[in-house]
Amino acid sequence: MIFENDVILEDEEKEEDGASKNGILNKGLIDARTILISDSVDHKLTAKVTAQLLFLDHQDSEEPIKIFINSPGGSVYDGFAIYDMIRFIRPRVKIISAGLSASAATVIMMAADKADRLALPNSRLMIHQPSMRFQGVAEDVRRTAEEVVKIKKKINEMYADETGQPLEKIEEDTDRDYWMSPDEAVEYGLISRVVNGFDEIDG
């Protein structure tokens, strides 16, 4: 299976010489085995990130991968897709919260082992229950409501398993937006430590 860099990177406006500054930058990040999640979690982001993960696994199944997250969250299903791909590939994955990691973005963070979940000093993390827009006939609304309940239960169980917090506490905390500083996230079990530089990530 062959993955070309122009396939796994977002399309960028081409300059007159046919080069793309952002494409070159993104290729440099991929060469450094580093992925950025810096937008809402949706199908476009998921397609890019999962392709990058598969490419890096194909390139070297043992060298670790770093993922920096600065995202308000988004689609829980796309969050699950990225989560599953991180668990699916062979390399160790280190995930660093850099800015905002909220909602589906924190679900993605749970894919890494606790020791590999990190945050920069001024980042903010938030967990909450999922929500969906309801439309259609009454039966569709009822079934969507049932799906929301199932997803809420699944996410709460994931948070409980990965943080060590009692499920009852997770259920109470995610009833509303639950914000944490990096130090509070360490105490909560969401991340393992706060880092200030690459040497601390690689250490």
C-alpha atoms as a PDB file:
ATOM      1  CA  MET A   1       0.000   0.000   0.000  1.00  0.00           C
ATOM      2  CA  ILE A   2       1.458   3.363  -1.010  1.00  0.00           C
ATOM      3  CA  PHE A   3       0.595   6.652   0.659  1.00  0.00           C
ATOM      4  CA  GLU A   4       1.770   9.797  -1.087  1.00  0.00           C
ATOM      5  CA  ASN A   5       2.191  12.926   1.016  1.00  0.00           C
ATOM      6  CA  ASP A   6      -0.103  14.921  -1.262  1.00  0.00           C
ATOM      7  CA  VAL A   7      -2.864  12.420  -0.498  1.00  0.00           C
ATOM      8  CA  ILE A   8      -2.632  12.638   3.266  1.00  0.00           C
ATOM      9  CA  LEU A   9      -2.359  16.408   3.470  1.00  0.00           C
ATOM     10  CA  GLU A  10      -5.095  18.970   2.968  1.00  0.00           C
ATOM     11  CA  ASP A  11      -5.331  20.692  -0.403  1.00  0.00           C
ATOM     12  CA  GLU A  12      -3.676  24.085  -0.302  1.00  0.00           C
ATOM     13  CA  GLU A  13      -3.636  27.002  -2.714  1.00  0.00           C
ATOM     14  CA  LYS A  14      -0.699  26.597  -5.041  1.00  0.00           C
ATOM     15  CA  GLU A  15       1.774  29.396  -5.507  1.00  0.00           C
ATOM     16  CA  GLU A  16       3.052  30.463  -8.934  1.00  0.00           C
ATOM     17  CA  ASP A  17       5.895  27.967  -8.870  1.00  0.00           C
ATOM     18  CA  GLY A  18       3.463  25.177  -8.057  1.00  0.00           C
ATOM     19  CA  ALA A  19       4.707  24.762  -4.497  1.00  0.00           C
ATOM     20  CA  SER A  20       2.540  25.030  -1.402  1.00  0.00           C
ATOM     21  CA  LYS A  21       4.028  26.611   1.679  1.00  0.00           C
ATOM     22  CA  ASN A  22       1.510  24.908   3.921  1.00  0.00           C
ATOM     23  CA  GLY A  23       2.020  21.631   2.094  1.00  0.00           C
ATOM     24  CA  ILE A  24       5.761  21.851   2.702  1.00  0.00           C
ATOM     25  CA  LEU A  25       5.147  22.665   6.365  1.00  0.00           C
ATOM     26  CA  ASN A  26       2.745  19.750   6.750  1.00  0.00           C
ATOM     27  CA  LYS A  27       5.185  17.401   5.033  1.00  0.00           C
ATOM     28  CA  GLY A  28       7.831  18.519   7.511  1.00  0.00           C
ATOM     29  CA  LEU A  29       5.511  17.691  10.385  1.00  0.00           C
ATOM     30  CA  ILE A  30       4.767  14.264   8.932  1.00  0.00           C
ATOM     31  CA  ASP A  31       8.496  13.646   8.497  1.00  0.00           C
ATOM     32  CA  ALA A  32       8.814  14.486  12.211  1.00  0.00           C
ATOM     33  CA  ARG A  33       5.965  12.024  12.938  1.00  0.00           C
ATOM     34  CA  THR A  34       3.828  14.861  14.278  1.00  0.00           C
ATOM     35  CA  ILE A  35       0.104  15.381  13.631  1.00  0.00           C
ATOM     36  CA  LEU A  36      -1.924  18.507  14.374  1.00  0.00           C
ATOM     37  CA  ILE A  37      -5.613  18.402  15.271  1.00  0.00           C
ATOM     38  CA  SER A  38      -6.375  22.101  15.171  1.00  0.00           C
ATOM     39  CA  ASP A  39      -9.957  22.377  13.980  1.00  0.00           C
ATOM     40  CA  SER A  40     -13.436  21.094  14.731  1.00  0.00           C
ATOM     41  CA  VAL A  41     -13.687  17.311  14.669  1.00  0.00           C
ATOM     42  CA  ASP A  42     -15.553  16.439  11.473  1.00  0.00           C
ATOM     43  CA  HIS A  43     -15.328  14.013   8.546  1.00  0.00           C
ATOM     44  CA  LYS A  44     -12.734  16.108   6.711  1.00  0.00           C
ATOM     45  CA  LEU A  45     -10.401  16.266   9.711  1.00  0.00           C
ATOM     46  CA  THR A  46     -10.970  12.572  10.398  1.00  0.00           C
ATOM     47  CA  ALA A  47     -10.085  11.588   6.831  1.00  0.00           C
ATOM     48  CA  LYS A  48      -6.831  13.549   7.052  1.00  0.00           C
ATOM     49  CA  VAL A  49      -5.802  12.343  10.520  1.00  0.00           C
ATOM     50  CA  THR A  50      -6.641   8.672   9.951  1.00  0.00           C
ATOM     51  CA  ALA A  51      -4.726   8.718   6.653  1.00  0.00           C
ATOM     52  CA  GLN A  52      -1.728  10.306   8.378  1.00  0.00           C
ATOM     53  CA  LEU A  53      -1.830   7.691  11.137  1.00  0.00           C
ATOM     54  CA  LEU A  54      -1.963   4.835   8.624  1.00  0.00           C
ATOM     55  CA  PHE A  55       0.870   6.375   6.613  1.00  0.00           C
ATOM     56  CA  LEU A  56       3.085   6.758   9.691  1.00  0.00           C
ATOM     57  CA  ASP A  57       2.321   3.192  10.779  1.00  0.00           C
ATOM     58  CA  HIS A  58       3.251   1.949   7.307  1.00  0.00           C
ATOM     59  CA  GLN A  59       6.420   4.046   7.361  1.00  0.00           C
ATOM     60  CA  ASP A  60       7.645   2.822  10.768  1.00  0.00           C
ATOM     61  CA  SER A  61       5.593   0.637  13.082  1.00  0.00           C
ATOM     62  CA  GLU A  62       7.797   1.263  16.121  1.00  0.00           C
ATOM     63  CA  GLU A  63       8.736   4.966  16.151  1.00  0.00           C
ATOM     64  CA  PRO A  64       6.323   7.004  18.348  1.00  0.00           C
ATOM     65  CA  ILE A  65       3.869   9.554  16.950  1.00  0.00           C
ATOM     66  CA  LYS A  66       3.007  12.899  18.539  1.00  0.00           C
ATOM     67  CA  ILE A  67      -0.451  14.458  18.202  1.00  0.00           C
ATOM     68  CA  PHE A  68      -1.003  18.062  19.280  1.00  0.00           C
ATOM     69  CA  ILE A  69      -4.662  18.943  19.902  1.00  0.00           C
ATOM     70  CA  ASN A  70      -6.243  22.390  19.864  1.00  0.00           C
ATOM     71  CA  SER A  71      -9.897  21.698  19.118  1.00  0.00           C
ATOM     72  CA  PRO A  72     -13.344  22.648  20.444  1.00  0.00           C
ATOM     73  CA  GLY A  73     -14.578  19.157  19.629  1.00  0.00           C
ATOM     74  CA  GLY A  74     -17.288  18.302  17.143  1.00  0.00           C
ATOM     75  CA  SER A  75     -18.754  15.063  15.842  1.00  0.00           C
ATOM     76  CA  VAL A  76     -18.553  12.297  18.411  1.00  0.00           C
ATOM     77  CA  TYR A  77     -18.619   9.681  15.634  1.00  0.00           C
ATOM     78  CA  ASP A  78     -15.595  11.248  13.962  1.00  0.00           C
ATOM     79  CA  GLY A  79     -13.966  11.428  17.387  1.00  0.00           C
ATOM     80  CA  PHE A  80     -14.551   7.697  17.791  1.00  0.00           C
ATOM     81  CA  ALA A  81     -13.043   7.060  14.342  1.00  0.00           C
ATOM     82  CA  ILE A  82      -9.810   8.850  15.262  1.00  0.00           C
ATOM     83  CA  TYR A  83      -9.799   7.211  18.713  1.00  0.00           C
ATOM     84  CA  ASP A  84     -10.136   3.747  17.163  1.00  0.00           C
ATOM     85  CA  MET A  85      -7.422   4.410  14.580  1.00  0.00           C
ATOM     86  CA  ILE A  86      -4.975   5.538  17.282  1.00  0.00           C
ATOM     87  CA  ARG A  87      -5.688   2.283  19.124  1.00  0.00           C
ATOM     88  CA  PHE A  88      -5.514   0.288  15.875  1.00  0.00           C
ATOM     89  CA  ILE A  89      -2.068   1.325  14.647  1.00  0.00           C
ATOM     90  CA  ARG A  90       1.106  -0.143  16.094  1.00  0.00           C
ATOM     91  CA  PRO A  91       3.255   2.874  17.064  1.00  0.00           C
ATOM     92  CA  ARG A  92       3.037   4.427  20.504  1.00  0.00           C
ATOM     93  CA  VAL A  93       1.042   7.673  20.322  1.00  0.00           C
ATOM     94  CA  LYS A  94       1.641  10.662  22.595  1.00  0.00           C
ATOM     95  CA  ILE A  95      -1.179  13.221  22.685  1.00  0.00           C
ATOM     96  CA  ILE A  96      -0.545  16.766  23.869  1.00  0.00           C
ATOM     97  CA  SER A  97      -3.283  19.290  24.632  1.00  0.00           C
ATOM     98  CA  ALA A  98      -2.065  22.607  23.228  1.00  0.00           C
ATOM     99  CA  GLY A  99      -4.727  25.273  23.685  1.00  0.00           C
ATOM    100  CA  LEU A 100      -8.241  23.857  23.925  1.00  0.00           C
ATOM    101  CA  SER A 101      -9.203  20.199  24.152  1.00  0.00           C
ATOM    102  CA  ALA A 102     -12.960  19.961  24.580  1.00  0.00           C
ATOM    103  CA  SER A 103     -15.779  17.519  23.990  1.00  0.00           C
ATOM    104  CA  ALA A 104     -14.855  15.041  21.207  1.00  0.00           C
ATOM    105  CA  ALA A 105     -11.244  16.241  21.416  1.00  0.00           C
ATOM    106  CA  THR A 106     -10.955  14.826  24.940  1.00  0.00           C
ATOM    107  CA  VAL A 107     -12.455  11.559  23.684  1.00  0.00           C
ATOM    108  CA  ILE A 108      -9.598  11.414  21.174  1.00  0.00           C
ATOM    109  CA  MET A 109      -7.101  12.056  23.983  1.00  0.00           C
ATOM    110  CA  MET A 110      -8.363   8.972  25.807  1.00  0.00           C
ATOM    111  CA  ALA A 111      -6.949   6.812  22.998  1.00  0.00           C
ATOM    112  CA  ALA A 112      -3.418   7.257  24.341  1.00  0.00           C
ATOM    113  CA  ASP A 113      -2.136   5.504  27.431  1.00  0.00           C
ATOM    114  CA  LYS A 114      -2.418   7.735  30.486  1.00  0.00           C
ATOM    115  CA  ALA A 115       1.360   8.207  30.633  1.00  0.00           C
ATOM    116  CA  ASP A 116       1.203   9.543  27.072  1.00  0.00           C
ATOM    117  CA  ARG A 117      -1.594  12.077  27.671  1.00  0.00           C
ATOM    118  CA  LEU A 118       0.035  15.456  28.277  1.00  0.00           C
ATOM    119  CA  ALA A 119      -0.819  19.164  28.259  1.00  0.00           C
ATOM    120  CA  LEU A 120       0.956  22.465  27.786  1.00  0.00           C
ATOM    121  CA  PRO A 121       0.763  24.860  30.759  1.00  0.00           C
ATOM    122  CA  ASN A 122      -1.948  27.196  29.444  1.00  0.00           C
ATOM    123  CA  SER A 123      -4.235  24.669  27.826  1.00  0.00           C
ATOM    124  CA  ARG A 124      -7.825  24.079  28.926  1.00  0.00           C
ATOM    125  CA  LEU A 125      -9.691  20.794  28.889  1.00  0.00           C
ATOM    126  CA  MET A 126     -13.438  20.193  28.988  1.00  0.00           C
ATOM    127  CA  ILE A 127     -15.651  17.129  29.196  1.00  0.00           C
ATOM    128  CA  HIS A 128     -19.425  17.023  28.857  1.00  0.00           C
ATOM    129  CA  GLN A 129     -22.295  14.905  27.625  1.00  0.00           C
ATOM    130  CA  PRO A 130     -22.986  14.536  23.890  1.00  0.00           C
ATOM    131  CA  SER A 131     -25.769  16.393  22.136  1.00  0.00           C
ATOM    132  CA  MET A 132     -27.484  16.013  18.786  1.00  0.00           C
ATOM    133  CA  ARG A 133     -29.896  18.068  16.714  1.00  0.00           C
ATOM    134  CA  PHE A 134     -33.276  16.380  16.493  1.00  0.00           C
ATOM    135  CA  GLN A 135     -35.398  16.631  13.354  1.00  0.00           C
ATOM    136  CA  GLY A 136     -37.839  14.479  11.438  1.00  0.00           C
ATOM    137  CA  VAL A 137     -40.913  12.539  12.428  1.00  0.00           C
ATOM    138  CA  ALA A 138     -41.621  11.558  16.021  1.00  0.00           C
ATOM    139  CA  GLU A 139     -40.193   8.045  15.609  1.00  0.00           C
ATOM    140  CA  ASP A 140     -36.919   9.420  14.241  1.00  0.00           C
ATOM    141  CA  VAL A 141     -36.667  11.809  17.187  1.00  0.00           C
ATOM    142  CA  ARG A 142     -37.281   8.952  19.628  1.00  0.00           C
ATOM    143  CA  ARG A 143     -34.601   6.774  18.058  1.00  0.00           C
ATOM    144  CA  THR A 144     -32.119   9.634  17.966  1.00  0.00           C
ATOM    145  CA  ALA A 145     -32.779  10.290  21.652  1.00  0.00           C
ATOM    146  CA  GLU A 146     -32.066   6.623  22.385  1.00  0.00           C
ATOM    147  CA  GLU A 147     -28.797   6.882  20.446  1.00  0.00           C
ATOM    148  CA  VAL A 148     -27.751   9.936  22.467  1.00  0.00           C
ATOM    149  CA  VAL A 149     -28.337   8.005  25.704  1.00  0.00           C
ATOM    150  CA  LYS A 150     -26.215   5.091  24.429  1.00  0.00           C
ATOM    151  CA  ILE A 151     -23.397   7.395  23.325  1.00  0.00           C
ATOM    152  CA  LYS A 152     -23.490   9.262  26.632  1.00  0.00           C
ATOM    153  CA  LYS A 153     -23.167   5.964  28.532  1.00  0.00           C
ATOM    154  CA  LYS A 154     -20.294   4.812  26.321  1.00  0.00           C
ATOM    155  CA  ILE A 155     -18.345   8.061  26.695  1.00  0.00           C
ATOM    156  CA  ASN A 156     -18.849   8.191  30.457  1.00  0.00           C
ATOM    157  CA  GLU A 157     -17.564   4.627  30.754  1.00  0.00           C
ATOM    158  CA  MET A 158     -14.515   5.539  28.647  1.00  0.00           C
ATOM    159  CA  TYR A 159     -13.747   8.522  30.879  1.00  0.00           C
ATOM    160  CA  ALA A 160     -14.186   6.387  34.000  1.00  0.00           C
ATOM    161  CA  ASP A 161     -11.914   3.630  32.673  1.00  0.00           C
ATOM    162  CA  GLU A 162      -9.181   6.018  31.544  1.00  0.00           C
ATOM    163  CA  THR A 163      -9.207   8.445  34.488  1.00  0.00           C
ATOM    164  CA  GLY A 164      -9.901   6.047  37.348  1.00  0.00           C
ATOM    165  CA  GLN A 165     -12.786   8.224  38.516  1.00  0.00           C
ATOM    166  CA  PRO A 166     -15.977   6.481  39.710  1.00  0.00           C
ATOM    167  CA  LEU A 167     -18.602   6.271  36.977  1.00  0.00           C
ATOM    168  CA  GLU A 168     -21.072   8.102  39.220  1.00  0.00           C
ATOM    169  CA  LYS A 169     -18.711  11.086  39.477  1.00  0.00           C
ATOM    170  CA  ILE A 170     -18.149  11.136  35.721  1.00  0.00           C
ATOM    171  CA  GLU A 171     -21.910  11.103  35.144  1.00  0.00           C
ATOM    172  CA  GLU A 172     -22.361  14.003  37.546  1.00  0.00           C
ATOM    173  CA  ASP A 173     -19.464  16.029  36.136  1.00  0.00           C
ATOM    174  CA  THR A 174     -20.462  15.592  32.486  1.00  0.00           C
ATOM    175  CA  ASP A 175     -24.045  16.689  33.120  1.00  0.00           C
ATOM    176  CA  ARG A 176     -22.751  20.174  32.274  1.00  0.00           C
ATOM    177  CA  ASP A 177     -19.553  21.509  30.722  1.00  0.00           C
ATOM    178  CA  TYR A 178     -16.775  20.530  33.147  1.00  0.00           C
ATOM    179  CA  TRP A 179     -13.668  22.667  32.651  1.00  0.00           C
ATOM    180  CA  MET A 180     -10.187  21.851  33.915  1.00  0.00           C
ATOM    181  CA  SER A 181      -6.793  23.496  33.996  1.00  0.00           C
ATOM    182  CA  PRO A 182      -3.845  21.216  33.184  1.00  0.00           C
ATOM    183  CA  ASP A 183      -3.083  20.727  36.883  1.00  0.00           C
ATOM    184  CA  GLU A 184      -6.727  19.921  37.586  1.00  0.00           C
ATOM    185  CA  ALA A 185      -6.727  17.497  34.647  1.00  0.00           C
ATOM    186  CA  VAL A 186      -3.705  15.731  36.152  1.00  0.00           C
ATOM    187  CA  GLU A 187      -5.505  15.397  39.476  1.00  0.00           C
ATOM    188  CA  TYR A 188      -8.637  14.187  37.684  1.00  0.00           C
ATOM    189  CA  GLY A 189      -6.673  11.539  35.769  1.00  0.00           C
ATOM    190  CA  LEU A 190      -7.436  12.965  32.334  1.00  0.00           C
ATOM    191  CA  ILE A 191      -3.726  13.554  31.646  1.00  0.00           C
ATOM    192  CA  SER A 192      -0.533  12.394  33.333  1.00  0.00           C
ATOM    193  CA  ARG A 193       1.514  15.590  33.470  1.00  0.00           C
ATOM    194  CA  VAL A 194       2.096  19.129  32.255  1.00  0.00           C
ATOM    195  CA  VAL A 195       5.033  19.675  29.896  1.00  0.00           C
ATOM    196  CA  ASN A 196       6.966  22.794  28.922  1.00  0.00           C
ATOM    197  CA  GLY A 197       9.115  21.554  26.058  1.00  0.00           C
ATOM    198  CA  PHE A 198       9.919  18.727  23.655  1.00  0.00           C
ATOM    199  CA  ASP A 199      12.528  17.288  25.991  1.00  0.00           C
ATOM    200  CA  GLU A 200       9.787  16.635  28.554  1.00  0.00           C
ATOM    201  CA  ILE A 201       7.534  15.008  25.957  1.00  0.00           C
ATOM    202  CA  ASP A 202      10.276  12.688  24.785  1.00  0.00           C
ATOM    203  CA  GLY A 203      11.523  11.972  28.280  1.00  0.00           C
END
